[in-house]
PDB file of C-alpha atoms in Angstrom:
ATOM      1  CA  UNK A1174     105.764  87.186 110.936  1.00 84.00           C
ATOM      2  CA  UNK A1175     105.171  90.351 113.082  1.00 93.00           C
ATOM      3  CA  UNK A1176     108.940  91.342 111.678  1.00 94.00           C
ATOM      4  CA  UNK A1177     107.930  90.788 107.978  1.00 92.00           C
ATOM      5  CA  UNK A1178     104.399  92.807 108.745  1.00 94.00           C
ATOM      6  CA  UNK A1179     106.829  95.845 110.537  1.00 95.00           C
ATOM      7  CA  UNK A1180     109.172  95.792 107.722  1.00 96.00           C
ATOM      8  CA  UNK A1181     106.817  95.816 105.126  1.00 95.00           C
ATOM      9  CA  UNK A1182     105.067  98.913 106.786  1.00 96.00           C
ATOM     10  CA  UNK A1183     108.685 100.673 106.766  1.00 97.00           C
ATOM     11  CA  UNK A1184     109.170 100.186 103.033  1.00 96.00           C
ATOM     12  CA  UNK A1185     105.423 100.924 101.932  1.00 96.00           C
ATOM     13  CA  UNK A1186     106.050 104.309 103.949  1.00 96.00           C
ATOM     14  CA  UNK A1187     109.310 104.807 102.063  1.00 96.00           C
ATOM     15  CA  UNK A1188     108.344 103.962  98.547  1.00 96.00           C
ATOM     16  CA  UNK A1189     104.826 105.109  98.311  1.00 95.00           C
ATOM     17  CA  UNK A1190     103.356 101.319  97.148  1.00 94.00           C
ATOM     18  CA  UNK A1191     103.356  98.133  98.783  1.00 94.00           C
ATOM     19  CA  UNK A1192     105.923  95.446  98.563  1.00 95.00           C
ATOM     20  CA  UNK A1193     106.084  93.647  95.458  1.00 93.00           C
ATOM     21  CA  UNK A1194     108.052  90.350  94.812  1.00 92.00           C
ATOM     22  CA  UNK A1195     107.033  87.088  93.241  1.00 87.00           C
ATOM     23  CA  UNK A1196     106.332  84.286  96.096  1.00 87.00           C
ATOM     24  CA  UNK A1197     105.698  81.352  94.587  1.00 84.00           C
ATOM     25  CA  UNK A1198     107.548  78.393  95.954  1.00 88.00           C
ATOM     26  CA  UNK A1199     109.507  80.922  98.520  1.00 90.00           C
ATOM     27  CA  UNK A1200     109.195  80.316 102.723  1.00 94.00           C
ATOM     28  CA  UNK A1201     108.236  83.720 105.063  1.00 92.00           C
ATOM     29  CA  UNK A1202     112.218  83.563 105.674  1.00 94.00           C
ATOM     30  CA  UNK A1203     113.256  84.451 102.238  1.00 95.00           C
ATOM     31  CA  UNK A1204     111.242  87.290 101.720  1.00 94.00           C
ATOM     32  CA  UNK A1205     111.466  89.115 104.300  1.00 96.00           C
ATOM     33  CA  UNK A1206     115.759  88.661 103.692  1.00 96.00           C
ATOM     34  CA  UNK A1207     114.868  90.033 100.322  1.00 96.00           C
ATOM     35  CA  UNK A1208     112.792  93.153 101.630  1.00 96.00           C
ATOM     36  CA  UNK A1209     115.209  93.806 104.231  1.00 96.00           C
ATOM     37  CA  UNK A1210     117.544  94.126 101.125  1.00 97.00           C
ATOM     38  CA  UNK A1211     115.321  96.027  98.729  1.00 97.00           C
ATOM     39  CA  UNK A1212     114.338  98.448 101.580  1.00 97.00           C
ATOM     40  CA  UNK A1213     117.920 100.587 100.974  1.00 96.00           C
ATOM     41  CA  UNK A1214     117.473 100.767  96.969  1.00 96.00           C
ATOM     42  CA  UNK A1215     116.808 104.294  95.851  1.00 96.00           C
ATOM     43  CA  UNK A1216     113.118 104.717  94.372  1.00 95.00           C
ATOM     44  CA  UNK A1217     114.399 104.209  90.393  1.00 96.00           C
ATOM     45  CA  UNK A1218     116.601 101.247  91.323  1.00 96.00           C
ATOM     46  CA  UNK A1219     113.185  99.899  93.468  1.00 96.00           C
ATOM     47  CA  UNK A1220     111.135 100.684  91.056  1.00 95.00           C
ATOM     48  CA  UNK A1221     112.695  98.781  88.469  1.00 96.00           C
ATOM     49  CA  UNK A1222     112.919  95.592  90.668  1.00 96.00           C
ATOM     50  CA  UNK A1223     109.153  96.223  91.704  1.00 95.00           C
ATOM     51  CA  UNK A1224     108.100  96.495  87.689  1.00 95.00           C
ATOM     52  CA  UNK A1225     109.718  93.373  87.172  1.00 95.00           C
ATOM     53  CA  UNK A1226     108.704  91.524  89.828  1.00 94.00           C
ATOM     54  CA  UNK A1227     105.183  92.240  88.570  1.00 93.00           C
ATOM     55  CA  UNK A1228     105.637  91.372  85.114  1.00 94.00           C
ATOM     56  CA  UNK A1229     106.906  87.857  86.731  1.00 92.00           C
ATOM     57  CA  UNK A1230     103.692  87.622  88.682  1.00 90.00           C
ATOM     58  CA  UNK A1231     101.546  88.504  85.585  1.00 93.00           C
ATOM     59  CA  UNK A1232     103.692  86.078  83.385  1.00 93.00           C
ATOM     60  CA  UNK A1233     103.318  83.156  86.047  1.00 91.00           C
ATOM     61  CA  UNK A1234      99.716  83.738  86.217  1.00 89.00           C
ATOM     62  CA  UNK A1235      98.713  83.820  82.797  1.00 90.00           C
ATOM     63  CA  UNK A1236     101.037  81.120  81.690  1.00 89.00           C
ATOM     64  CA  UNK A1237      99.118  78.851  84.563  1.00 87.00           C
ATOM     65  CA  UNK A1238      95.878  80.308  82.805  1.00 87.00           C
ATOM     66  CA  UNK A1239      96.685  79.267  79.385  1.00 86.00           C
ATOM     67  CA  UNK A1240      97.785  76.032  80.626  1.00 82.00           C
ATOM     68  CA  UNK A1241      94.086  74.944  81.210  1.00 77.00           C
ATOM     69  CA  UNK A1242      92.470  75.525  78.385  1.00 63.00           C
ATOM     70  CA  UNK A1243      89.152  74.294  77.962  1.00 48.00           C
ATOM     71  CA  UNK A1244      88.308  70.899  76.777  1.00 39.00           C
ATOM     72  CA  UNK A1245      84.988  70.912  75.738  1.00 38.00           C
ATOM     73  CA  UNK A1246      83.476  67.843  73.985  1.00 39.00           C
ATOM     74  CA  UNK A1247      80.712  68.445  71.944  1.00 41.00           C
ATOM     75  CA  UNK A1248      79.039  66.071  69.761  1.00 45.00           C
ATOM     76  CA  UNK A1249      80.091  67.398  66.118  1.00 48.00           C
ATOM     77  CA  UNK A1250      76.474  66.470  64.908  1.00 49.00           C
ATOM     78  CA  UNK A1251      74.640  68.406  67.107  1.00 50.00           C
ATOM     79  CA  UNK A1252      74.935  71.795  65.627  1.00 50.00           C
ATOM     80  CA  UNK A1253      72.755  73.611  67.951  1.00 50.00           C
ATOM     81  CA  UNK A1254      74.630  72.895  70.803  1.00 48.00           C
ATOM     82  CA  UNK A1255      78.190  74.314  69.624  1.00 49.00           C
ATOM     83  CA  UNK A1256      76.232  77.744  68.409  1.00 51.00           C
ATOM     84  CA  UNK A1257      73.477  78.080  70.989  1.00 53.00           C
ATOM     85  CA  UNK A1258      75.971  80.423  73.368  1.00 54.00           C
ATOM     86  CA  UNK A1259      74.265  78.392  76.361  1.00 56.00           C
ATOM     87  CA  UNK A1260      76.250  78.569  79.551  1.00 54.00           C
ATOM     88  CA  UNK A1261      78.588  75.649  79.727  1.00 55.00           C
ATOM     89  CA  UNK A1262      80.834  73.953  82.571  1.00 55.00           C
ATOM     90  CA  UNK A1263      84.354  74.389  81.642  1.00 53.00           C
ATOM     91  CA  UNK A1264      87.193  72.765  83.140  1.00 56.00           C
ATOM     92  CA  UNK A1265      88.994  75.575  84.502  1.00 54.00           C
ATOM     93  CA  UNK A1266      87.891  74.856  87.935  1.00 54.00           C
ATOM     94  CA  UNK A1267      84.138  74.308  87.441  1.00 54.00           C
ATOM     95  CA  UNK A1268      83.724  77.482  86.374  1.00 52.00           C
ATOM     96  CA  UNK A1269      80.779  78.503  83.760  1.00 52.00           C
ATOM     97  CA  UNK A1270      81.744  80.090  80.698  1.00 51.00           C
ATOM     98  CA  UNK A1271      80.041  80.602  77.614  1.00 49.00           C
ATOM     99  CA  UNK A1272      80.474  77.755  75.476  1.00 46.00           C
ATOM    100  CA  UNK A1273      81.632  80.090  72.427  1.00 46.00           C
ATOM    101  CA  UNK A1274      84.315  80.943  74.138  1.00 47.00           C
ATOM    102  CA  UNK A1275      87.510  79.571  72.556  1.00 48.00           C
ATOM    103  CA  UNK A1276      91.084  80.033  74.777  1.00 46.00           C
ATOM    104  CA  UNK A1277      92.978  79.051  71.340  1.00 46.00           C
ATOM    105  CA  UNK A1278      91.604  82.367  70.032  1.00 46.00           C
ATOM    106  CA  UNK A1279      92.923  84.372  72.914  1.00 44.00           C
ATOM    107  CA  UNK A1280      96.491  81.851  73.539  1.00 44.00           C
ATOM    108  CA  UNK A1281     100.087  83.723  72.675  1.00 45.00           C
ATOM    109  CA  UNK A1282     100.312  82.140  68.900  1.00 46.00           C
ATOM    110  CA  UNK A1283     103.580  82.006  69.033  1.00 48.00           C
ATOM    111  CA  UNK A1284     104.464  85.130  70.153  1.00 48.00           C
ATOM    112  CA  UNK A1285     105.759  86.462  73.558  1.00 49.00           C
ATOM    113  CA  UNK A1286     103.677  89.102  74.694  1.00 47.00           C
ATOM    114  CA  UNK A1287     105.889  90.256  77.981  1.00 47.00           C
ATOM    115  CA  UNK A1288     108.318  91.743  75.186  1.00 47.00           C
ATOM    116  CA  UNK A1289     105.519  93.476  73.096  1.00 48.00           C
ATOM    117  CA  UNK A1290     105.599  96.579  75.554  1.00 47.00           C
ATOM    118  CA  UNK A1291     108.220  98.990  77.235  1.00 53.00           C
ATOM    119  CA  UNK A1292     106.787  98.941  80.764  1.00 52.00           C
ATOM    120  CA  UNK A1293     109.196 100.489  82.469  1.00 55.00           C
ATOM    121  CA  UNK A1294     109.247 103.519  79.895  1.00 57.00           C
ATOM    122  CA  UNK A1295     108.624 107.006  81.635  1.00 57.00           C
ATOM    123  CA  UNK A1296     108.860 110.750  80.816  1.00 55.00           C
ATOM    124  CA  UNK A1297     112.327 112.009  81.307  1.00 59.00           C
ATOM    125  CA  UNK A1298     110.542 114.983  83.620  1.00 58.00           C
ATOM    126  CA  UNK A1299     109.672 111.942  85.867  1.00 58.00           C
ATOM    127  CA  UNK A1300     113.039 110.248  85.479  1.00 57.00           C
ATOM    128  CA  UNK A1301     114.068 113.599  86.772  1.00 62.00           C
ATOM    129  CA  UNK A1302     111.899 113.253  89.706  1.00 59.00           C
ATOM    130  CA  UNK A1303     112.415 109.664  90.596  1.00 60.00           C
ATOM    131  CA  UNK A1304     116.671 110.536  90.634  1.00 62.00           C
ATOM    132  CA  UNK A1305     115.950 113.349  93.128  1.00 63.00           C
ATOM    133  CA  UNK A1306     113.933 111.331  95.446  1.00 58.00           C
TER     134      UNK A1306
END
């Protein structure tokens, strides 16, 4: 652990931002093999690996988001209830949320929204910079 802590020190000094890789389901062993790795990439080549490593993280996160949607049972003759906007228990880990509050509304419909954007777009003037580094 102390070598994963030393070499993640050596490539946050190098690259200006902390480590960045997706962990989920990986052991200590196989991340620190992988930073080891990353830790001789130029900055463009890193930070392309970094950006999508991210957009993995973001993906993973707000697939296991959508995933529990709320269930809310309401009884469809009580009116007042469903429009009242009282504070509700949701099952997204007890949490309260207003009972208005629809995750259909907000879900993907159908369309994937990690290809709506060109993250790893950047000025050519800092492509210029990034290849000098």
């Amino acid at each position: 652990m102390q070598e994963l802590d030393e070499c993640r020190s050596m490539y946050e000094e190098k690259f200006g931002y902390i480590f960045v890789t997706c962990a989920t389901g990986r052991i200590s062993e196989d991340i620190l093999d992988e930073l080891k790795m990353r830790h001789r990439n130029t900055h463009v080549v890193e930070l392309d690996i970094a950006s999508k490593e991210e957009i993995k993280y973001i993906e993973l996160h707000i697939t296991e988001l959508l995933s529990k949607k709320s269930v809310q049972t309401i009884d469809k003759g009580d009116v007042s209830a469903e429009y009242s906007g009282k504070i509700a228990n949701d099952t997204l880990d007890e949490a309260e949320t207003d009972s208005e509050d629809n995750l259909d509304d907000i879900s993907f419909g159908g369309i994937d929204i990690s290809r709506q954007f060109e993250l790893n777009k950047a000025a050519e003037e800092e492509n210029e910079t990034l290849y000098a580094q």
